[in-house]
């Protein structure tokens, strides 16, 4: 069965701290896609990254980086030198190749304090 | 380029009433999806349109929910009659290609539905 687990319900950090959001997934497929979305207080879901199951290279985009490890079925997201504007709910999601729907985790609420 | 838009942003209705939510996808996107997040839980898939056809409606909770996408452009999701457990945030998403499974879905801001 497909499942995405985000065990951290809420994380609070002080500005400039690094923070890692965990995501663990379950799937029987060998071809699948993983996503991270950000939901700021305004409510919309903002796409951050998509990664396919054949590409285990870590990715860095500015202060954001993603660590994809198939051996542990994890796709963790790290924010370096966090800022108040990073405060949001972050969702990890799975899309198996033969379906068109996203399976979401329950989200992690990140609060960055000045 | 305009993103996915949803209307209304917030709706408060009483149990037993009818509500219609609207979604306008990104122009040119054939795939349109509806999702729902009930308070504190994960965002769950409701259904998927490819143009005007329902490709997958396995997530629709019951027959009180009716989704349409006439002409393959905007979509509506009607709840009739609404029940308390229908409260939540309804998200719409769209993606560009005919087989949407491998494409990124872009989401709208959601409609917060409160049923009293």
JSON list of C-alpha atoms in Angstrom, two decimals, chain A residues 33 35 50 95-97 99-102, chain B residues 30-31 33 48-50 55 95-105:
[
{"chain": "A", "resi": 33, "resn": "UNK", "atom": "CA", "xyz": [7.68, 10.41, -7.81]},
{"chain": "A", "resi": 35, "resn": "UNK", "atom": "CA", "xyz": [7.15, 15.91, -3.97]},
{"chain": "A", "resi": 50, "resn": "UNK", "atom": "CA", "xyz": [9.68, 16.77, -7.65]},
{"chain": "A", "resi": 95, "resn": "UNK", "atom": "CA", "xyz": [2.81, 9.70, -6.84]},
{"chain": "A", "resi": 96, "resn": "UNK", "atom": "CA", "xyz": [3.09, 6.17, -8.17]},
{"chain": "A", "resi": 97, "resn": "UNK", "atom": "CA", "xyz": [3.67, 5.95, -11.90]},
{"chain": "A", "resi": 99, "resn": "UNK", "atom": "CA", "xyz": [-1.82, 6.41, -10.92]},
{"chain": "A", "resi": 100, "resn": "UNK", "atom": "CA", "xyz": [-2.53, 10.09, -11.19]},
{"chain": "A", "resi": 101, "resn": "UNK", "atom": "CA", "xyz": [-3.20, 10.94, -7.58]},
{"chain": "A", "resi": 102, "resn": "UNK", "atom": "CA", "xyz": [-0.90, 12.30, -4.95]},
{"chain": "B", "resi": 30, "resn": "UNK", "atom": "CA", "xyz": [-5.97, 19.13, -19.44]},
{"chain": "B", "resi": 31, "resn": "UNK", "atom": "CA", "xyz": [-5.73, 17.49, -16.03]},
{"chain": "B", "resi": 33, "resn": "UNK", "atom": "CA", "xyz": [-7.82, 17.28, -9.65]},
{"chain": "B", "resi": 48, "resn": "UNK", "atom": "CA", "xyz": [-9.30, 13.51, -11.50]},
{"chain": "B", "resi": 49, "resn": "UNK", "atom": "CA", "xyz": [-10.55, 14.91, -14.80]},
{"chain": "B", "resi": 50, "resn": "UNK", "atom": "CA", "xyz": [-8.80, 14.63, -18.11]},
{"chain": "B", "resi": 55, "resn": "UNK", "atom": "CA", "xyz": [-10.51, 9.61, -15.17]},
{"chain": "B", "resi": 95, "resn": "UNK", "atom": "CA", "xyz": [-1.27, 19.62, -14.58]},
{"chain": "B", "resi": 96, "resn": "UNK", "atom": "CA", "xyz": [-0.44, 20.04, -18.23]},
{"chain": "B", "resi": 97, "resn": "UNK", "atom": "CA", "xyz": [-0.26, 16.77, -20.12]},
{"chain": "B", "resi": 98, "resn": "UNK", "atom": "CA", "xyz": [-2.83, 14.16, -21.03]},
{"chain": "B", "resi": 99, "resn": "UNK", "atom": "CA", "xyz": [-1.34, 11.51, -18.83]},
{"chain": "B", "resi": 100, "resn": "UNK", "atom": "CA", "xyz": [-0.89, 13.48, -15.66]},
{"chain": "B", "resi": 101, "resn": "UNK", "atom": "CA", "xyz": [0.66, 10.86, -13.44]},
{"chain": "B", "resi": 102, "resn": "UNK", "atom": "CA", "xyz": [4.19, 12.00, -13.87]},
{"chain": "B", "resi": 103, "resn": "UNK", "atom": "CA", "xyz": [3.61, 15.69, -14.05]},
{"chain": "B", "resi": 104, "resn": "UNK", "atom": "CA", "xyz": [3.68, 18.24, -11.33]},
{"chain": "B", "resi": 105, "resn": "UNK", "atom": "CA", "xyz": [0.29, 19.26, -10.02]}
]
